[in-house]
Amino acid sequence: MSVAGVTGVKEADAAAVAPNVERIRAASGLPVAVGFGIKTPERAAEIARVADAAVVGSALVEEVATGLAMNESVTARVLSKVESLAKAVRSARVESLTV
């Protein structure tokens, strides 16, 4: 729904996804999650403004791979990434509630 392609390759476009999210939400009455192409806190925030959840996968796999390759703590790398993504999503949610 957010991008067509292989996971981890392209970035999601919130403006392009928004009409689909609204259509699915209206038809189902259920929360809508968007995945594919969410790698940065900025992109997660953009998606959080139009969808009920942002699904992140490849970005975390990349952190694991980088941590292993650099002999760093994989746990610390992944936790740092998750914290930055979560902070961005929370900020986007607060913004959308005050608008």
mmCIF file with all atom_site columns, C-alpha atoms in Angstrom:
data_model
loop_
_atom_site.group_PDB
_atom_site.id
_atom_site.type_symbol
_atom_site.label_atom_id
_atom_site.label_alt_id
_atom_site.label_comp_id
_atom_site.label_asym_id
_atom_site.label_entity_id
_atom_site.label_seq_id
_atom_site.pdbx_PDB_ins_code
_atom_site.Cartn_x
_atom_site.Cartn_y
_atom_site.Cartn_z
_atom_site.occupancy
_atom_site.B_iso_or_equiv
_atom_site.pdbx_formal_charge
_atom_site.auth_seq_id
_atom_site.auth_comp_id
_atom_site.auth_asym_id
_atom_site.auth_atom_id
_atom_site.pdbx_PDB_model_num
ATOM 1  C CA . MET A 1 1  ? 0.000   0.000  0.000  1.00 0.00 ? 1  MET A CA 1
ATOM 2  C CA . SER A 1 2  ? 2.809   2.500  0.776  1.00 0.00 ? 2  SER A CA 1
ATOM 3  C CA . VAL A 1 3  ? 5.206   1.489  -1.998 1.00 0.00 ? 3  VAL A CA 1
ATOM 4  C CA . ALA A 1 4  ? 5.338   -1.281 -4.524 1.00 0.00 ? 4  ALA A CA 1
ATOM 5  C CA . GLY A 1 5  ? 8.552   -3.249 -4.444 1.00 0.00 ? 5  GLY A CA 1
ATOM 6  C CA . VAL A 1 6  ? 11.014  -5.097 -2.307 1.00 0.00 ? 6  VAL A CA 1
ATOM 7  C CA . THR A 1 7  ? 11.172  -4.313 1.388  1.00 0.00 ? 7  THR A CA 1
ATOM 8  C CA . GLY A 1 8  ? 13.993  -2.007 2.427  1.00 0.00 ? 8  GLY A CA 1
ATOM 9  C CA . VAL A 1 9  ? 14.565  -0.504 -1.020 1.00 0.00 ? 9  VAL A CA 1
ATOM 10 C CA . LYS A 1 10 ? 12.173  2.443  -1.460 1.00 0.00 ? 10 LYS A CA 1
ATOM 11 C CA . GLU A 1 11 ? 10.756  5.025  0.904  1.00 0.00 ? 11 GLU A CA 1
ATOM 12 C CA . ALA A 1 12 ? 7.095   5.456  1.756  1.00 0.00 ? 12 ALA A CA 1
ATOM 13 C CA . ASP A 1 13 ? 5.331   8.617  0.602  1.00 0.00 ? 13 ASP A CA 1
ATOM 14 C CA . ALA A 1 14 ? 2.799   9.713  3.202  1.00 0.00 ? 14 ALA A CA 1
ATOM 15 C CA . ALA A 1 15 ? 0.907   11.940 0.761  1.00 0.00 ? 15 ALA A CA 1
ATOM 16 C CA . ALA A 1 16 ? 0.483   9.068  -1.679 1.00 0.00 ? 16 ALA A CA 1
ATOM 17 C CA . VAL A 1 17 ? -0.510  6.647  1.082  1.00 0.00 ? 17 VAL A CA 1
ATOM 18 C CA . ALA A 1 18 ? -3.070  8.868  2.843  1.00 0.00 ? 18 ALA A CA 1
ATOM 19 C CA . PRO A 1 19 ? -5.993  8.304  0.423  1.00 0.00 ? 19 PRO A CA 1
ATOM 20 C CA . ASN A 1 20 ? -5.522  4.533  0.632  1.00 0.00 ? 20 ASN A CA 1
ATOM 21 C CA . VAL A 1 21 ? -5.373  4.641  4.420  1.00 0.00 ? 21 VAL A CA 1
ATOM 22 C CA . GLU A 1 22 ? -8.612  6.626  4.570  1.00 0.00 ? 22 GLU A CA 1
ATOM 23 C CA . ARG A 1 23 ? -10.336 4.278  2.124  1.00 0.00 ? 23 ARG A CA 1
ATOM 24 C CA . ILE A 1 24 ? -9.275  1.184  4.091  1.00 0.00 ? 24 ILE A CA 1
ATOM 25 C CA . ARG A 1 25 ? -10.183 2.767  7.420  1.00 0.00 ? 25 ARG A CA 1
ATOM 26 C CA . ALA A 1 26 ? -13.640 3.764  6.118  1.00 0.00 ? 26 ALA A CA 1
ATOM 27 C CA . ALA A 1 27 ? -14.326 0.325  4.653  1.00 0.00 ? 27 ALA A CA 1
ATOM 28 C CA . SER A 1 28 ? -13.062 -1.694 7.604  1.00 0.00 ? 28 SER A CA 1
ATOM 29 C CA . GLY A 1 29 ? -13.517 0.495  10.656 1.00 0.00 ? 29 GLY A CA 1
ATOM 30 C CA . LEU A 1 30 ? -10.179 -0.894 11.840 1.00 0.00 ? 30 LEU A CA 1
ATOM 31 C CA . PRO A 1 31 ? -6.855  0.780  12.610 1.00 0.00 ? 31 PRO A CA 1
ATOM 32 C CA . VAL A 1 32 ? -4.549  0.881  9.583  1.00 0.00 ? 32 VAL A CA 1
ATOM 33 C CA . ALA A 1 33 ? -0.809  0.160  9.725  1.00 0.00 ? 33 ALA A CA 1
ATOM 34 C CA . VAL A 1 34 ? 1.586   1.208  6.972  1.00 0.00 ? 34 VAL A CA 1
ATOM 35 C CA . GLY A 1 35 ? 4.899   -0.490 6.312  1.00 0.00 ? 35 GLY A CA 1
ATOM 36 C CA . PHE A 1 36 ? 7.586   -0.575 3.634  1.00 0.00 ? 36 PHE A CA 1
ATOM 37 C CA . GLY A 1 37 ? 10.046  2.253  3.272  1.00 0.00 ? 37 GLY A CA 1
ATOM 38 C CA . ILE A 1 38 ? 10.036  3.542  6.837  1.00 0.00 ? 38 ILE A CA 1
ATOM 39 C CA . LYS A 1 39 ? 13.695  3.925  7.770  1.00 0.00 ? 39 LYS A CA 1
ATOM 40 C CA . THR A 1 40 ? 14.067  7.323  9.417  1.00 0.00 ? 40 THR A CA 1
ATOM 41 C CA . PRO A 1 41 ? 12.374  9.116  12.305 1.00 0.00 ? 41 PRO A CA 1
ATOM 42 C CA . GLU A 1 42 ? 11.176  11.759 9.848  1.00 0.00 ? 42 GLU A CA 1
ATOM 43 C CA . ARG A 1 43 ? 9.517   9.177  7.606  1.00 0.00 ? 43 ARG A CA 1
ATOM 44 C CA . ALA A 1 44 ? 7.961   7.405  10.615 1.00 0.00 ? 44 ALA A CA 1
ATOM 45 C CA . ALA A 1 45 ? 6.488   10.724 11.773 1.00 0.00 ? 45 ALA A CA 1
ATOM 46 C CA . GLU A 1 46 ? 5.065   11.449 8.320  1.00 0.00 ? 46 GLU A CA 1
ATOM 47 C CA . ILE A 1 47 ? 3.385   8.051  8.204  1.00 0.00 ? 47 ILE A CA 1
ATOM 48 C CA . ALA A 1 48 ? 2.129   8.398  11.799 1.00 0.00 ? 48 ALA A CA 1
ATOM 49 C CA . ARG A 1 49 ? 0.274   11.543 10.766 1.00 0.00 ? 49 ARG A CA 1
ATOM 50 C CA . VAL A 1 50 ? -1.841  9.610  8.232  1.00 0.00 ? 50 VAL A CA 1
ATOM 51 C CA . ALA A 1 51 ? -1.932  6.022  9.553  1.00 0.00 ? 51 ALA A CA 1
ATOM 52 C CA . ASP A 1 52 ? -2.598  4.420  12.913 1.00 0.00 ? 52 ASP A CA 1
ATOM 53 C CA . ALA A 1 53 ? 0.736   2.592  12.992 1.00 0.00 ? 53 ALA A CA 1
ATOM 54 C CA . ALA A 1 54 ? 4.088   2.658  11.233 1.00 0.00 ? 54 ALA A CA 1
ATOM 55 C CA . VAL A 1 55 ? 5.680   -0.749 10.643 1.00 0.00 ? 55 VAL A CA 1
ATOM 56 C CA . VAL A 1 56 ? 9.478   -0.801 10.593 1.00 0.00 ? 56 VAL A CA 1
ATOM 57 C CA . GLY A 1 57 ? 11.458  -3.885 9.609  1.00 0.00 ? 57 GLY A CA 1
ATOM 58 C CA . SER A 1 58 ? 14.352  -3.453 7.217  1.00 0.00 ? 58 SER A CA 1
ATOM 59 C CA . ALA A 1 59 ? 15.737  -0.434 9.059  1.00 0.00 ? 59 ALA A CA 1
ATOM 60 C CA . LEU A 1 60 ? 16.147  -2.572 12.177 1.00 0.00 ? 60 LEU A CA 1
ATOM 61 C CA . VAL A 1 61 ? 17.679  -5.434 10.209 1.00 0.00 ? 61 VAL A CA 1
ATOM 62 C CA . GLU A 1 62 ? 20.175  -2.915 8.816  1.00 0.00 ? 62 GLU A CA 1
ATOM 63 C CA . GLU A 1 63 ? 21.098  -1.861 12.362 1.00 0.00 ? 63 GLU A CA 1
ATOM 64 C CA . VAL A 1 64 ? 21.704  -5.497 13.309 1.00 0.00 ? 64 VAL A CA 1
ATOM 65 C CA . ALA A 1 65 ? 23.887  -6.049 10.239 1.00 0.00 ? 65 ALA A CA 1
ATOM 66 C CA . THR A 1 66 ? 25.879  -2.872 10.846 1.00 0.00 ? 66 THR A CA 1
ATOM 67 C CA . GLY A 1 67 ? 26.379  -3.695 14.516 1.00 0.00 ? 67 GLY A CA 1
ATOM 68 C CA . LEU A 1 68 ? 27.643  -7.169 13.680 1.00 0.00 ? 68 LEU A CA 1
ATOM 69 C CA . ALA A 1 69 ? 29.928  -5.898 10.914 1.00 0.00 ? 69 ALA A CA 1
ATOM 70 C CA . MET A 1 70 ? 31.412  -3.220 13.169 1.00 0.00 ? 70 MET A CA 1
ATOM 71 C CA . ASN A 1 71 ? 31.615  -5.518 16.207 1.00 0.00 ? 71 ASN A CA 1
ATOM 72 C CA . GLU A 1 72 ? 29.324  -3.171 18.127 1.00 0.00 ? 72 GLU A CA 1
ATOM 73 C CA . SER A 1 73 ? 26.473  -3.895 20.494 1.00 0.00 ? 73 SER A CA 1
ATOM 74 C CA . VAL A 1 74 ? 23.557  -4.896 18.291 1.00 0.00 ? 74 VAL A CA 1
ATOM 75 C CA . THR A 1 75 ? 21.156  -4.371 21.179 1.00 0.00 ? 75 THR A CA 1
ATOM 76 C CA . ALA A 1 76 ? 22.326  -0.795 21.720 1.00 0.00 ? 76 ALA A CA 1
ATOM 77 C CA . ARG A 1 77 ? 22.096  0.027  18.000 1.00 0.00 ? 77 ARG A CA 1
ATOM 78 C CA . VAL A 1 78 ? 18.590  -1.397 17.622 1.00 0.00 ? 78 VAL A CA 1
ATOM 79 C CA . LEU A 1 79 ? 17.364  0.196  20.851 1.00 0.00 ? 79 LEU A CA 1
ATOM 80 C CA . SER A 1 80 ? 18.704  3.585  19.761 1.00 0.00 ? 80 SER A CA 1
ATOM 81 C CA . LYS A 1 81 ? 16.955  3.271  16.402 1.00 0.00 ? 81 LYS A CA 1
ATOM 82 C CA . VAL A 1 82 ? 13.666  2.193  17.984 1.00 0.00 ? 82 VAL A CA 1
ATOM 83 C CA . GLU A 1 83 ? 13.838  5.046  20.497 1.00 0.00 ? 83 GLU A CA 1
ATOM 84 C CA . SER A 1 84 ? 14.379  7.632  17.750 1.00 0.00 ? 84 SER A CA 1
ATOM 85 C CA . LEU A 1 85 ? 11.530  6.212  15.661 1.00 0.00 ? 85 LEU A CA 1
ATOM 86 C CA . ALA A 1 86 ? 9.170   6.050  18.659 1.00 0.00 ? 86 ALA A CA 1
ATOM 87 C CA . LYS A 1 87 ? 9.994   9.613  19.702 1.00 0.00 ? 87 LYS A CA 1
ATOM 88 C CA . ALA A 1 88 ? 9.213   10.877 16.206 1.00 0.00 ? 88 ALA A CA 1
ATOM 89 C CA . VAL A 1 89 ? 5.915   8.984  16.089 1.00 0.00 ? 89 VAL A CA 1
ATOM 90 C CA . ARG A 1 90 ? 4.872   10.291 19.517 1.00 0.00 ? 90 ARG A CA 1
ATOM 91 C CA . SER A 1 91 ? 5.705   13.864 18.476 1.00 0.00 ? 91 SER A CA 1
ATOM 92 C CA . ALA A 1 92 ? 3.681   13.478 15.285 1.00 0.00 ? 92 ALA A CA 1
ATOM 93 C CA . ARG A 1 93 ? 0.719   12.148 17.265 1.00 0.00 ? 93 ARG A CA 1
ATOM 94 C CA . VAL A 1 94 ? 0.854   15.097 19.687 1.00 0.00 ? 94 VAL A CA 1
ATOM 95 C CA . GLU A 1 95 ? 1.045   17.529 16.749 1.00 0.00 ? 95 GLU A CA 1
ATOM 96 C CA . SER A 1 96 ? -1.980  15.949 15.091 1.00 0.00 ? 96 SER A CA 1
ATOM 97 C CA . LEU A 1 97 ? -3.994  16.199 18.317 1.00 0.00 ? 97 LEU A CA 1
ATOM 98 C CA . THR A 1 98 ? -3.255  19.908 18.725 1.00 0.00 ? 98 THR A CA 1
ATOM 99 C CA . VAL A 1 99 ? -4.049  20.877 15.130 1.00 0.00 ? 99 VAL A CA 1
#
